C-alpha positions as a printed Julia matrix, in Angstrom:
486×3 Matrix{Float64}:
  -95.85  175.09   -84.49
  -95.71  177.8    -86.83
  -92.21  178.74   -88.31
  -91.72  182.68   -89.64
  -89.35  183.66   -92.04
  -86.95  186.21   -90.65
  -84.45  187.19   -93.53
  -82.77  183.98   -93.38
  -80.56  182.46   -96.02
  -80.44  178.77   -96.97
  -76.49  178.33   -97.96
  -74.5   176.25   -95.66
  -71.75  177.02   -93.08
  -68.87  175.86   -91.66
  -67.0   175.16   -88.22
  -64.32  174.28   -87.31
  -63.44  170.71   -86.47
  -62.62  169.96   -82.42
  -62.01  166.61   -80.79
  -64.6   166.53   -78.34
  -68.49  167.89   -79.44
  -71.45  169.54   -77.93
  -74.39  167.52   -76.67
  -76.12  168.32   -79.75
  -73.51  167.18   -81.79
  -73.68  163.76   -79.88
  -77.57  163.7    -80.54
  -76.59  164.24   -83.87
  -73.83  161.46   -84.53
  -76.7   159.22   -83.41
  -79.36  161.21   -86.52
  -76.3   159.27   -88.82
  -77.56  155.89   -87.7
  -81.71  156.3    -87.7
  -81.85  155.03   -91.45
  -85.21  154.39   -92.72
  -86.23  154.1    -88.99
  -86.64  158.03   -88.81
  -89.45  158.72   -90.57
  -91.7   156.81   -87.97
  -94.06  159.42   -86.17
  -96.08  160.25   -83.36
  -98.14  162.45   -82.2
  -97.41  165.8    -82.82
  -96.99  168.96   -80.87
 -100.29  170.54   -80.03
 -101.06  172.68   -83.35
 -103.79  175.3    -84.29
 -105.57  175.56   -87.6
 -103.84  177.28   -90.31
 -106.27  179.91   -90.27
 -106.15  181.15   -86.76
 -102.83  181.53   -86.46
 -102.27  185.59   -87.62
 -105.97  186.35   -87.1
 -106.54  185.27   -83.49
 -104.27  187.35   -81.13
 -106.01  185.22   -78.33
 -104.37  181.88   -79.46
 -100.98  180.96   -77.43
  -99.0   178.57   -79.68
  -96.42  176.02   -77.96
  -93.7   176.91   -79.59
  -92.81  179.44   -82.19
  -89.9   178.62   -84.19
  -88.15  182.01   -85.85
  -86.36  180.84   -88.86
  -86.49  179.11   -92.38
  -83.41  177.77   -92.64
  -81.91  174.06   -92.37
  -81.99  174.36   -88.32
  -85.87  176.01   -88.43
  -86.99  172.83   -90.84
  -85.38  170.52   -89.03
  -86.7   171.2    -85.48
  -90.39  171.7    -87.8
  -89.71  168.37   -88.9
  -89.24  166.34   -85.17
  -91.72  168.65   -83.56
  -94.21  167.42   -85.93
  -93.96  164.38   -84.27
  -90.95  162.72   -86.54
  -88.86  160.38   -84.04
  -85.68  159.07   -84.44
  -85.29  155.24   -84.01
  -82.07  153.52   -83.98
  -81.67  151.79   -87.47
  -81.76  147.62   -87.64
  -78.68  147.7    -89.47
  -77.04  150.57   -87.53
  -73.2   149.99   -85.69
  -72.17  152.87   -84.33
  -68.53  153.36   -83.77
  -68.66  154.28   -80.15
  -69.46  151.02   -79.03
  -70.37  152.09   -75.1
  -72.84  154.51   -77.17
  -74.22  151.94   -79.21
  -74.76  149.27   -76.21
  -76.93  151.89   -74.68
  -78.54  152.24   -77.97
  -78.87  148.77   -78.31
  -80.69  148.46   -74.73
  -83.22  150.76   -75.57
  -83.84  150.42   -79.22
  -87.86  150.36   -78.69
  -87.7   153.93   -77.48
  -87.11  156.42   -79.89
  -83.45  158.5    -79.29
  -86.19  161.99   -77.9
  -87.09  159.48   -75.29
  -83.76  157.98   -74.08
  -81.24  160.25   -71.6
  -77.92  160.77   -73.33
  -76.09  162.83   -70.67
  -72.56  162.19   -70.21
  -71.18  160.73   -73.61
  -68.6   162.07   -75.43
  -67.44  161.23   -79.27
  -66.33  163.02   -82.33
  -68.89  163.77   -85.0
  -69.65  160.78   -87.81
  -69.59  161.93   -91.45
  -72.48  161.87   -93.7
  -73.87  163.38   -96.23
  -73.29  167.15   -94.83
  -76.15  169.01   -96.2
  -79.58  166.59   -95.85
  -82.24  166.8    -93.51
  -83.18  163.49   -91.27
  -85.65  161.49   -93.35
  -84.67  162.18   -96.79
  -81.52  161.44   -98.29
  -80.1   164.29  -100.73
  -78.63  161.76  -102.96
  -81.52  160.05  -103.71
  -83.85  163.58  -104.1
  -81.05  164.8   -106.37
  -80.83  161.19  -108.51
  -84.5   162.13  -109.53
  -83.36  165.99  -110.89
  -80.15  165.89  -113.16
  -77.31  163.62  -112.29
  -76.21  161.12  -109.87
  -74.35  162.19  -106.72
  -70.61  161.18  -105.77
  -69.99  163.14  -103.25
  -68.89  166.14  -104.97
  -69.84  169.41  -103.64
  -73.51  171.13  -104.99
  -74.75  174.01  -106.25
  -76.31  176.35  -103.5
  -79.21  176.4   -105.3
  -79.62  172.6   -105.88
  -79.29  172.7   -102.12
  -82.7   175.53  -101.26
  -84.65  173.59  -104.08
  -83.94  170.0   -101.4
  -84.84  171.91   -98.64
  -88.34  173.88  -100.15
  -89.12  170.37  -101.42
  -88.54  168.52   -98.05
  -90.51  170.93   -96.21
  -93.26  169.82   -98.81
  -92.76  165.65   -98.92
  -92.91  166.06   -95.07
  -95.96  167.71   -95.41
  -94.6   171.16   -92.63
  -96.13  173.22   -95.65
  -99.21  173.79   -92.53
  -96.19  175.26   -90.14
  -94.67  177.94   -92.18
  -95.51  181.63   -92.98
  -93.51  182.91   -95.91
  -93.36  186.77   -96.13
  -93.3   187.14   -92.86
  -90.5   189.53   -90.48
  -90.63  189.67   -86.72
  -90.19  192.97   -85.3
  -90.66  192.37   -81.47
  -90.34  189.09   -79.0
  -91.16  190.66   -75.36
  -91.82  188.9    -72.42
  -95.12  189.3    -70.79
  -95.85  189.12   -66.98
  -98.38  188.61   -65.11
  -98.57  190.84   -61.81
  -99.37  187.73   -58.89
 -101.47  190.4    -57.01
 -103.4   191.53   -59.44
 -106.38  188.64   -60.03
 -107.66  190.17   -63.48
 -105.53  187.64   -65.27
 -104.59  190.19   -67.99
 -100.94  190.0    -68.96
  -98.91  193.52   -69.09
  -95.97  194.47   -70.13
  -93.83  195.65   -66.76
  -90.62  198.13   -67.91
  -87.7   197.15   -66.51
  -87.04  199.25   -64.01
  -90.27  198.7    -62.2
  -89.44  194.85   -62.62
  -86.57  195.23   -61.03
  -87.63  196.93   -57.86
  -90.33  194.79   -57.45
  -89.41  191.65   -59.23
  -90.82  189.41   -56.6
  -94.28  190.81   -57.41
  -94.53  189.37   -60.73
  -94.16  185.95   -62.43
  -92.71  184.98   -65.78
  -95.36  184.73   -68.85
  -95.49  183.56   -72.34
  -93.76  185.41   -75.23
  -95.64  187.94   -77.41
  -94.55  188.0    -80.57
  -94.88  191.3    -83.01
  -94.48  191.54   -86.54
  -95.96  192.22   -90.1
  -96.7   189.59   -92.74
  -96.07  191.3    -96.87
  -98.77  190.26   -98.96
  -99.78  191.5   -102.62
  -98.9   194.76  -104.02
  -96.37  195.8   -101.01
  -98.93  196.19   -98.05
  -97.87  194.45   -94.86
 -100.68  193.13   -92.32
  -99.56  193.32   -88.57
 -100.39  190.16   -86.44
  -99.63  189.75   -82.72
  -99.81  186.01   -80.88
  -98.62  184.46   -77.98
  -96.03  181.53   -77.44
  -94.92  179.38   -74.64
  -91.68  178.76   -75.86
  -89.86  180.23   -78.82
  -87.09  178.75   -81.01
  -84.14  181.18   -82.33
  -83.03  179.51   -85.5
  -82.22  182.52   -87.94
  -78.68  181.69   -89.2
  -76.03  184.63   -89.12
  -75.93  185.72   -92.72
  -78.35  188.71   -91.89
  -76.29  191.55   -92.14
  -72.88  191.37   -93.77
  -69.54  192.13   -92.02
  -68.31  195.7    -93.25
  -64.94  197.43   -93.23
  -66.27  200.66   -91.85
  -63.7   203.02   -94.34
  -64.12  205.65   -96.49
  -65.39  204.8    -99.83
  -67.26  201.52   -99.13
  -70.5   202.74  -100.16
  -69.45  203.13  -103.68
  -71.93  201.15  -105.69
  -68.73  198.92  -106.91
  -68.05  197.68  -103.61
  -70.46  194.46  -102.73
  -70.66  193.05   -99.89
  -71.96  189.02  -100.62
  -71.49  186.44  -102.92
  -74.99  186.94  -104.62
  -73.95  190.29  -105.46
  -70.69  189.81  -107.01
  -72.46  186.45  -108.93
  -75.03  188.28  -110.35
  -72.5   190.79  -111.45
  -70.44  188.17  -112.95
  -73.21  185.65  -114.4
  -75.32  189.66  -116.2
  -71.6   190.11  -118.26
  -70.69  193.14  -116.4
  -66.8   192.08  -115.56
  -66.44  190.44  -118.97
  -63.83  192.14  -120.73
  -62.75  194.44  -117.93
  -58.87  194.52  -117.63
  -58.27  196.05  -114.48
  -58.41  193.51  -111.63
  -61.58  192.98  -109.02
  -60.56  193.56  -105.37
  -61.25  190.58  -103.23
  -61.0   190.83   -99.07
  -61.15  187.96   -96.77
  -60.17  185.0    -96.39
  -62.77  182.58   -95.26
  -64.45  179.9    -97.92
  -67.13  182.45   -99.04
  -64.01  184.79  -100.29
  -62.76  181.65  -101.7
  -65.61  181.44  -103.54
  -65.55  184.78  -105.11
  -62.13  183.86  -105.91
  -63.01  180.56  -108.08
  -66.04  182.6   -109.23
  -63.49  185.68  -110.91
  -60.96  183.41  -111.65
  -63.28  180.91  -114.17
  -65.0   183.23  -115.75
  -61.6   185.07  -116.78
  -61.33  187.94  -114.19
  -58.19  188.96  -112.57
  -58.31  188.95  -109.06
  -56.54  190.69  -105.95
  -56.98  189.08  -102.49
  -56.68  191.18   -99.83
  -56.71  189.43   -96.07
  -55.23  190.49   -92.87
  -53.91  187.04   -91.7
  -50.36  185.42   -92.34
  -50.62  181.87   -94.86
  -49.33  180.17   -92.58
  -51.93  181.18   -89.83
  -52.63  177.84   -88.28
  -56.21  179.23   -87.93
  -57.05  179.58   -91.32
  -59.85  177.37   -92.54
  -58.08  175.91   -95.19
  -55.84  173.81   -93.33
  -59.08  171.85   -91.27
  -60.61  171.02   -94.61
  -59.42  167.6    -96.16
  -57.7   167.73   -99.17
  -59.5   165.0   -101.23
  -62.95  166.69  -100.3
  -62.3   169.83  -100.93
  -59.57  170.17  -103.82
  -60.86  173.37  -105.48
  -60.37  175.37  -101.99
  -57.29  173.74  -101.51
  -56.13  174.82  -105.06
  -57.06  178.62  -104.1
  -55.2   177.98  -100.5
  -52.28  177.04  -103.0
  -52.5   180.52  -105.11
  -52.55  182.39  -101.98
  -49.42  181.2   -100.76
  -47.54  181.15  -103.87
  -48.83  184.04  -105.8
  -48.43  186.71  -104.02
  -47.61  190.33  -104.6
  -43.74  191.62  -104.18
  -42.19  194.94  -105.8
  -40.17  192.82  -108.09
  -42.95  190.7   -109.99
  -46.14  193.63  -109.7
  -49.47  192.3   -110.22
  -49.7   188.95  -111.88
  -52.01  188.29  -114.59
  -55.02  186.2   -113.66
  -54.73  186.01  -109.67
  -52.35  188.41  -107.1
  -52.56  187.7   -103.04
  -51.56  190.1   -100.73
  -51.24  188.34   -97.34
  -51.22  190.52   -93.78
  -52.88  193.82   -95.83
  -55.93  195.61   -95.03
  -57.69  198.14   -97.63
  -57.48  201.64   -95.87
  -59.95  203.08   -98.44
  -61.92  203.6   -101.69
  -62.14  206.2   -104.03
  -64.81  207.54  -106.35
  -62.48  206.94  -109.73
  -62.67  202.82  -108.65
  -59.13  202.98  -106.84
  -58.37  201.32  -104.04
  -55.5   201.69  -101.14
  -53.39  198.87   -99.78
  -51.54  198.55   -96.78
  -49.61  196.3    -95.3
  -47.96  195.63   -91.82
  -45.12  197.94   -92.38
  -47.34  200.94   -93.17
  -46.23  200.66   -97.03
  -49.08  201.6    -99.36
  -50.02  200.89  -102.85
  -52.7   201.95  -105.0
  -54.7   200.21  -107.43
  -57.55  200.48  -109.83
  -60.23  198.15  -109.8
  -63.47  196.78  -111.79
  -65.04  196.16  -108.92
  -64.56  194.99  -105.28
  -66.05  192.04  -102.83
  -65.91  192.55   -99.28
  -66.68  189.28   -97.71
  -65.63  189.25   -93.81
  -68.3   187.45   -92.53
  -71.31  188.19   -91.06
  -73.85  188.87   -87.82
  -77.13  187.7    -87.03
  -80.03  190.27   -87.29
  -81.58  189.9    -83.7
  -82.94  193.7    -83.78
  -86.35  192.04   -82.76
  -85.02  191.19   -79.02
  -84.42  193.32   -76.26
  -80.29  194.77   -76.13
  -80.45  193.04   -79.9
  -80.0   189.34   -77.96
  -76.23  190.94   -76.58
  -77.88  189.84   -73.24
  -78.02  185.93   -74.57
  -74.58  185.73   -75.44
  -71.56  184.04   -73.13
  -70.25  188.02   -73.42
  -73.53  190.16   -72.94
  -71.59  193.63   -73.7
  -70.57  192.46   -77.29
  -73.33  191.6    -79.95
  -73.95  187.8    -81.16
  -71.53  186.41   -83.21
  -71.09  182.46   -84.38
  -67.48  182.65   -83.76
  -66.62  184.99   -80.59
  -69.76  185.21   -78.34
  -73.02  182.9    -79.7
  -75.44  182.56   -77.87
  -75.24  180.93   -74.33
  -77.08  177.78   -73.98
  -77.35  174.22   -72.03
  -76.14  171.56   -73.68
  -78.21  169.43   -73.77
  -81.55  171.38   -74.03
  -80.38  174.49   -76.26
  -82.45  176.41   -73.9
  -80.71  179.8    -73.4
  -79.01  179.95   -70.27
  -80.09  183.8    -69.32
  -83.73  183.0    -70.78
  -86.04  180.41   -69.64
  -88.16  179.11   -72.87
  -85.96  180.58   -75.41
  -83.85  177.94   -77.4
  -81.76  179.22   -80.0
  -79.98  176.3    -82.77
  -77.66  176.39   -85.7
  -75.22  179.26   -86.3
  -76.51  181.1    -83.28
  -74.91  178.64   -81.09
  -72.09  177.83   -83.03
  -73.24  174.97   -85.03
  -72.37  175.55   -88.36
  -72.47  172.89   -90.22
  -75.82  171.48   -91.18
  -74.8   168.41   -89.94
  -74.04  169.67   -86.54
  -77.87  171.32   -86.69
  -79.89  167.97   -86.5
  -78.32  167.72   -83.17
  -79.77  170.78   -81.92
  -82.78  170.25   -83.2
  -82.91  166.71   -81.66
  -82.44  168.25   -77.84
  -84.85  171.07   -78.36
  -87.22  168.5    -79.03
  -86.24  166.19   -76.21
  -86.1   168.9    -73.59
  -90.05  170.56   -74.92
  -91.34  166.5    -74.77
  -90.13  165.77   -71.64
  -91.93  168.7    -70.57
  -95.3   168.63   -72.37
  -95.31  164.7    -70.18
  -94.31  165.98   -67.26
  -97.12  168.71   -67.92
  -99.75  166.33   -68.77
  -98.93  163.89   -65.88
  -99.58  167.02   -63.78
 -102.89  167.69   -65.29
 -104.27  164.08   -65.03
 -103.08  163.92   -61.45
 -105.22  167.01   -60.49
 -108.02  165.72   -62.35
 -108.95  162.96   -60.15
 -111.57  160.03   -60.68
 -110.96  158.47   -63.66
 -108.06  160.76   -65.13
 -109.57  163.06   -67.35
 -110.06  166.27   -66.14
């Protein structure tokens, strides 16, 4: 079960906490509680030979799993026939959860039925994968782990180098973009058995005509010196698991083109770890006011650059994220939380020296001599002139490879997939999309941000495509007759 690359990014992400969780969030309180009992395997999804898979258009693959991220690894991982057992040891705290576990503790957590239960998530360590604790991969590199937060990067280097000790090397294609998933039918009159593609229109007047078929999948893989090879292959089901951090959140004013304006952390890092603020005196403009603004903000603000925070939302906005993250785990957000409420612009005091907030503003514009323009609720405006400026709003998923760019998937099909306001619409227990049969989507798609939440979704994805290859292969042997095989 082959897993593209599809401009994802590997940094982690956030939700907000709730009292009650998603099915896959239950699945995943349980992934807490596995211990070393998770690494015991079975036999895999069917896979094809490494070499087949973008040279033989003729091959249809079970599943195709579009992603690299922490939600595409982990649902690589359990479909390569990794199941969860329920840990010797193990006491979970929702003891009506844990007698069921208890009953069943020979089958592995795919094969038991988990319907019904509700309970709030377990903590953990936030960012590992099931099967390999982060702790102990990091006590090997540099330094013993507290629980203190990690470097991004510490965090891709765990993730290439689980993908290896779990030998999924055999699943992935690096270098690889998807440009089309289409479904193909199959016209129940016609007894050619070639699948077509039937346009819409014609599908809908005659819809009965015509029966659901695999997925085709379209795309190019980028090999050496720039050239890109095409491939086209076929899928029964296929996994969405691309993250949201495709294509950044943008203002949509005058001026934010400029080559000063960025628009991700990356940028404005790079910008700051090459020397290029150093020195600079007038202030960088940063606007937002999630945790990846607050980490442009403790970025400028230790290496010695003055900042101006720009966000559109009161400090006291019960919404913000800063007031659902606990205090003793997170002290260095809470300490810019803390400068936002109590540095903040007025007439009287100006611009302060090393940070300036400016609650309920919005930039109206950019200009070519590095200015910016301020306004806030009132309709007052104030200029400024900047060394640079960080736009960091949040961001979409890039699902330009679907059909309506996956609007169609979401609970709100005439808005475009977003983690926050319309993800993508899904059971939940399966994380098969609701308006498309064999199309699961995971992670930040659905709203699972955290990589914590993730496992979970990976865990029913796997569940729901077992149950099915048995039921499947019950079906075969039944047909066969005699002595079973057929």
């Amino acid at each position: 079960m082959p897993v593209w690359c599809c401009r994802c990014s590997l940094a982690g992400h956030f939700r907000n906490y709730s009292d009650t969780e998603t099915e896959g969030e239950i699945f995943n309180s349980l992934v807490q509680y596995f211990g070393d009992n998770l690494g015991r395997k079975v036999k895999a999804m069917p896979l094809v030979e490494e070499t087949s898979l973008l040279e033989d258009s003729s091959v249809t693959l079970p599943v195709v799993v579009i992603g690299n991220g922490p939600s595409g690894i982990c649902l690589s991982y359990m479909l390569s026939g990794y199941r969860p057992y329920l840990s010797s040891e193990a006491i979970h705290p929702n003891t009506i959860l844990h007698s069921k576990l208890e009953e069943a503790r020979h089958l592995s957590i795919v094969d038991q039925n988990m319907e019904g239960s509700r309970l709030t998530i377990s903590f953990g360590n936030w960012m590992e994968l099931p099967g390999l604790k982060f702790k102990d991969w990091v006590s090997t590199k540099r330094r013993n782990l507290k629980g203190d937060r990690v470097m991004p990067e510490e965090i891709a280097r765990y993730y290439k180098h689980y993908v290896k000790v779990m030998g999924l090397q055999k699943n992935f294609r690096e270098n690889t973009y998807i440009t089309s998933v289409s479904r193909l039918y199959r016209d129940q009159v016609d007894n050619d058995g070639q699948d077509r593609d039937i346009s819409t229109p014609h599908l809908q007047i005659e819809k009965s005509k015509f029966i659901k078929r695999n997925w085709e999948i379209r795309g190019y893989q980028r090999i050496a010196e720039g050239s890109h090879v095409p491939f086209c292959l076929f899928a029964e089901n296929v996994a969405l698991a691309t993250g949201t951090l495709d294509s950044p959140g943008r203002l949509e004013i005058e001026g934010e083109d400029f080559p000063f304006v960025f628009h991700s952390m990356p940028e404005f890092g790079a910008a700051i770890s090459k020397g290029k603020l150093r020195g600079k005196v007038d202030p960088v403009l940063i606007v937002g006011s999630g945790l990846t603004a607050a980490d442009a903000v403790l970025c400028a603000y230790n290496n010695n650059v003055p900042v101006i925070h720009v966000f559109r939302r009161r400090v006291t906005d019960p919404s913000l994220i800063f007031k659902q993250l606990p205090k003793k785990l997170y002290p260095e957000y809470h300490k810019v939380y803390h400068m936002m409420c109590t540095q903040s612009y007025s007439l009287d005091s100006n611009l302060l020296s090393d940070y300036t907030s400016f609650p309920e503003h919005h930039v109206l514009s950019f200009k070519s001599d590095m200015k910016c323009i301020l306004q806030n609720i009132s309709g007052l405006k104030k200029i400024f002139k900047l060394s640079a400026a960080v736009v960091l709003i949040g961001s979409h998923p890039n699902l330009s490879f679907l059909k309506e760019q996956g609007c169609y998937l979401g609970h709100n099909s005439s808005q475009p997939i977003t983690c926050k306001g319309n993800p993508v619409e899904i059971d939940a227990y399966t994380y098969e999309c609701v308006k498309e049969a064999n199309l699961f989507a995971l992670g930040p798609l659905v709203g699972d941000n955290f990589v914590r939440f993730l496992k979970g979704g990976a865990l029913g994805v796997t569940r729901c495509l077992a149950t099915r290859q048995k039921k499947k292969q019950h079906l075969f042997v039944e047909r066969g007759g005699g002595d079973g095989i057929a």
